[in-house]
PDB file of C-alpha atoms in Angstrom:
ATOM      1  CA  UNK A 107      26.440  65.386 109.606  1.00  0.00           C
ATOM      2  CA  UNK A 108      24.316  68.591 109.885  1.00  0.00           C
ATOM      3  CA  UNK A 109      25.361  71.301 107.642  1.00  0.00           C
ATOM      4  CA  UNK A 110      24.729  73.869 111.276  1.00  0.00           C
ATOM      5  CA  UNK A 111      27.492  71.755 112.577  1.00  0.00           C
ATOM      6  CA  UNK A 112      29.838  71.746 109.382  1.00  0.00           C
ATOM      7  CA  UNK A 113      29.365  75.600 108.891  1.00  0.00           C
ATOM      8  CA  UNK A 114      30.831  76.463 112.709  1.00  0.00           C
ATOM      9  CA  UNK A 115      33.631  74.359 112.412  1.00  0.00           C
ATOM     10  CA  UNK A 116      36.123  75.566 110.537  1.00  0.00           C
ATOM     11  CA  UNK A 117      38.206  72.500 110.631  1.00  0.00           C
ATOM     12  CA  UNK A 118      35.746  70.163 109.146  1.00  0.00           C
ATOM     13  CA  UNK A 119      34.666  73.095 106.370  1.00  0.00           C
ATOM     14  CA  UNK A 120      38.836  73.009 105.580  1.00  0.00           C
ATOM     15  CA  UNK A 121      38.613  69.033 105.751  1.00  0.00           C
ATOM     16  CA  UNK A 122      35.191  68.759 103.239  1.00  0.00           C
ATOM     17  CA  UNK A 123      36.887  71.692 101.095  1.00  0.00           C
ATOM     18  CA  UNK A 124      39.991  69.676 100.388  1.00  0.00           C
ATOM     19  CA  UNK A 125      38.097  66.540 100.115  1.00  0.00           C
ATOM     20  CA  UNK A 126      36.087  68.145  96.829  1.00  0.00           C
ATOM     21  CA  UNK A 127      39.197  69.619  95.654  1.00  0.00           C
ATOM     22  CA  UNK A 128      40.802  66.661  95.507  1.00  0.00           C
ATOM     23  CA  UNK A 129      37.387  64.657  93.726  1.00  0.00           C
ATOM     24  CA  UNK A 130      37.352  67.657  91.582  1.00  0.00           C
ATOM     25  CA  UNK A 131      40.853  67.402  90.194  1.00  0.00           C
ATOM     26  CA  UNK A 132      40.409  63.652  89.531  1.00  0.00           C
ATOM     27  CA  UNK A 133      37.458  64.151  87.443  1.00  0.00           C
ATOM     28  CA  UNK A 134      38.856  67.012  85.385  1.00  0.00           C
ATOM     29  CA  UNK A 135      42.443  64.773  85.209  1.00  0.00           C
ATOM     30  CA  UNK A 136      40.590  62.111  84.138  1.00  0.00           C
ATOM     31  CA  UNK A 137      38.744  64.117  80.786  1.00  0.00           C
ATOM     32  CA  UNK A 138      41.738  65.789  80.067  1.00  0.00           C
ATOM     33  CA  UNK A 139      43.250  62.492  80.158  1.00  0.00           C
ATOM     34  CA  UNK A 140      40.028  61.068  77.745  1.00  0.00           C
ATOM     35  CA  UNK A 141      40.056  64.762  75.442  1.00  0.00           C
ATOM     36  CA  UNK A 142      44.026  63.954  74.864  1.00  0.00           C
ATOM     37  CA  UNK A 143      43.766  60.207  73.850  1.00  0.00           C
ATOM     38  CA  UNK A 144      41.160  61.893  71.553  1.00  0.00           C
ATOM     39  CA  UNK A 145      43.177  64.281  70.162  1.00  0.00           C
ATOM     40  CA  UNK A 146      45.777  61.846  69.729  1.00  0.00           C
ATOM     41  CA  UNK A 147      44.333  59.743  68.051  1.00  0.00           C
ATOM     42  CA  UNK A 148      42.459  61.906  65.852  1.00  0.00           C
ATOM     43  CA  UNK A 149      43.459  61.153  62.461  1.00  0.00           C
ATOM     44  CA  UNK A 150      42.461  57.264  63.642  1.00  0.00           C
ATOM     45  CA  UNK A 151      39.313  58.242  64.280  1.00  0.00           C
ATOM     46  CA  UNK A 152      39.233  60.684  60.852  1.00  0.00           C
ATOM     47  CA  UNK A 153      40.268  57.442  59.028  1.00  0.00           C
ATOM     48  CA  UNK A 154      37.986  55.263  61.121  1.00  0.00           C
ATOM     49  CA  UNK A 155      35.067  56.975  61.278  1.00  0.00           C
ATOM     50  CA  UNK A 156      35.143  58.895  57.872  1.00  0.00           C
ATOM     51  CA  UNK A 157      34.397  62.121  59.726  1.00  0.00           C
ATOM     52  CA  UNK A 158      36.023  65.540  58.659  1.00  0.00           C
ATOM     53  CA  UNK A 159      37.521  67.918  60.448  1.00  0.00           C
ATOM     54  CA  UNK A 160      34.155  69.514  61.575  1.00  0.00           C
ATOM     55  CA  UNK A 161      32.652  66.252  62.334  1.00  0.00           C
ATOM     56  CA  UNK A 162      35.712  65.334  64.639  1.00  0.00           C
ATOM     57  CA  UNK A 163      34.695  68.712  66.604  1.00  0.00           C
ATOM     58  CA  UNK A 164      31.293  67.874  66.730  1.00  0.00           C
ATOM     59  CA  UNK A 165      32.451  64.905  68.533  1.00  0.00           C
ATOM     60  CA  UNK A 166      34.935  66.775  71.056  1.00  0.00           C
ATOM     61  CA  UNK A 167      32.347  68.675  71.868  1.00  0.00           C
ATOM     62  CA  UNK A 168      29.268  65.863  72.573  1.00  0.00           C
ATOM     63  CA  UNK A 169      32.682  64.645  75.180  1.00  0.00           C
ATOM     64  CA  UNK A 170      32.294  67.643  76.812  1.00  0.00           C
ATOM     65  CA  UNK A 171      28.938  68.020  77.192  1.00  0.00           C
ATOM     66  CA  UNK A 172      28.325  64.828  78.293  1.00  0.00           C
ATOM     67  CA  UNK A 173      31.186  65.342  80.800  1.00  0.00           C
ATOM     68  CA  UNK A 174      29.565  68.240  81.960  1.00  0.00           C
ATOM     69  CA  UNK A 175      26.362  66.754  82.533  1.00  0.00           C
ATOM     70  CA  UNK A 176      27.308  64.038  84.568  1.00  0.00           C
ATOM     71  CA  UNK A 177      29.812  65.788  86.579  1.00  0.00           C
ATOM     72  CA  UNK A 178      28.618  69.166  86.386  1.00  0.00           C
ATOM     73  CA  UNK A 179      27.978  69.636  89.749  1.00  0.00           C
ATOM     74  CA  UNK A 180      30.921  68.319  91.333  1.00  0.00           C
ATOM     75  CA  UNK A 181      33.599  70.675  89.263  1.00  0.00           C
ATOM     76  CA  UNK A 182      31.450  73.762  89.040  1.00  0.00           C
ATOM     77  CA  UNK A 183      34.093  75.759  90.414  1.00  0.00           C
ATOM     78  CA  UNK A 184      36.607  74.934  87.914  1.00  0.00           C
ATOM     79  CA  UNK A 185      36.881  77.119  85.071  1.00  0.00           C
ATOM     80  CA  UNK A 186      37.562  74.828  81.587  1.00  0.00           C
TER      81      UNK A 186
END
């Protein structure tokens, strides 16, 4: 589909709009879902992993990076 046709009808620009609403929300339900089991298990993973408390950051973070990079595109509109 053309983007000449998408762009004068405002149906289908609705229809596409919705559609990567709805892919966006999965993706950021999913790594909030993936951040809490995280966080929930954090002392685990303290335990576990012999990290400290800076260490276990470290880690959050790398999740979120590497979230962002493979899905930055897709939820760029979504402020975190």
């Amino acid at each position: 589909m053309s983007l000449s046709r998408i762009l004068q009808n405002p149906e289908l620009q609705a229809s596409i709009k919705s559609e990567h609403e709805a892919k966006s929300a999965k993706i950021a339900e999913h790594f909030s879902d993936r951040i809490s089991h995280i966080c929930h298990a954090k002392n685990d993973i303290i335990v576990h992993d012999n990290l400290n408390e800076i260490d276990f950051q470290k880690m959050l973070d790398e999740e979120f990076f590497d979230f962002a990079a493979k899905h930055g595109n897709a939820i760029s509109h979504i402020f975190l």
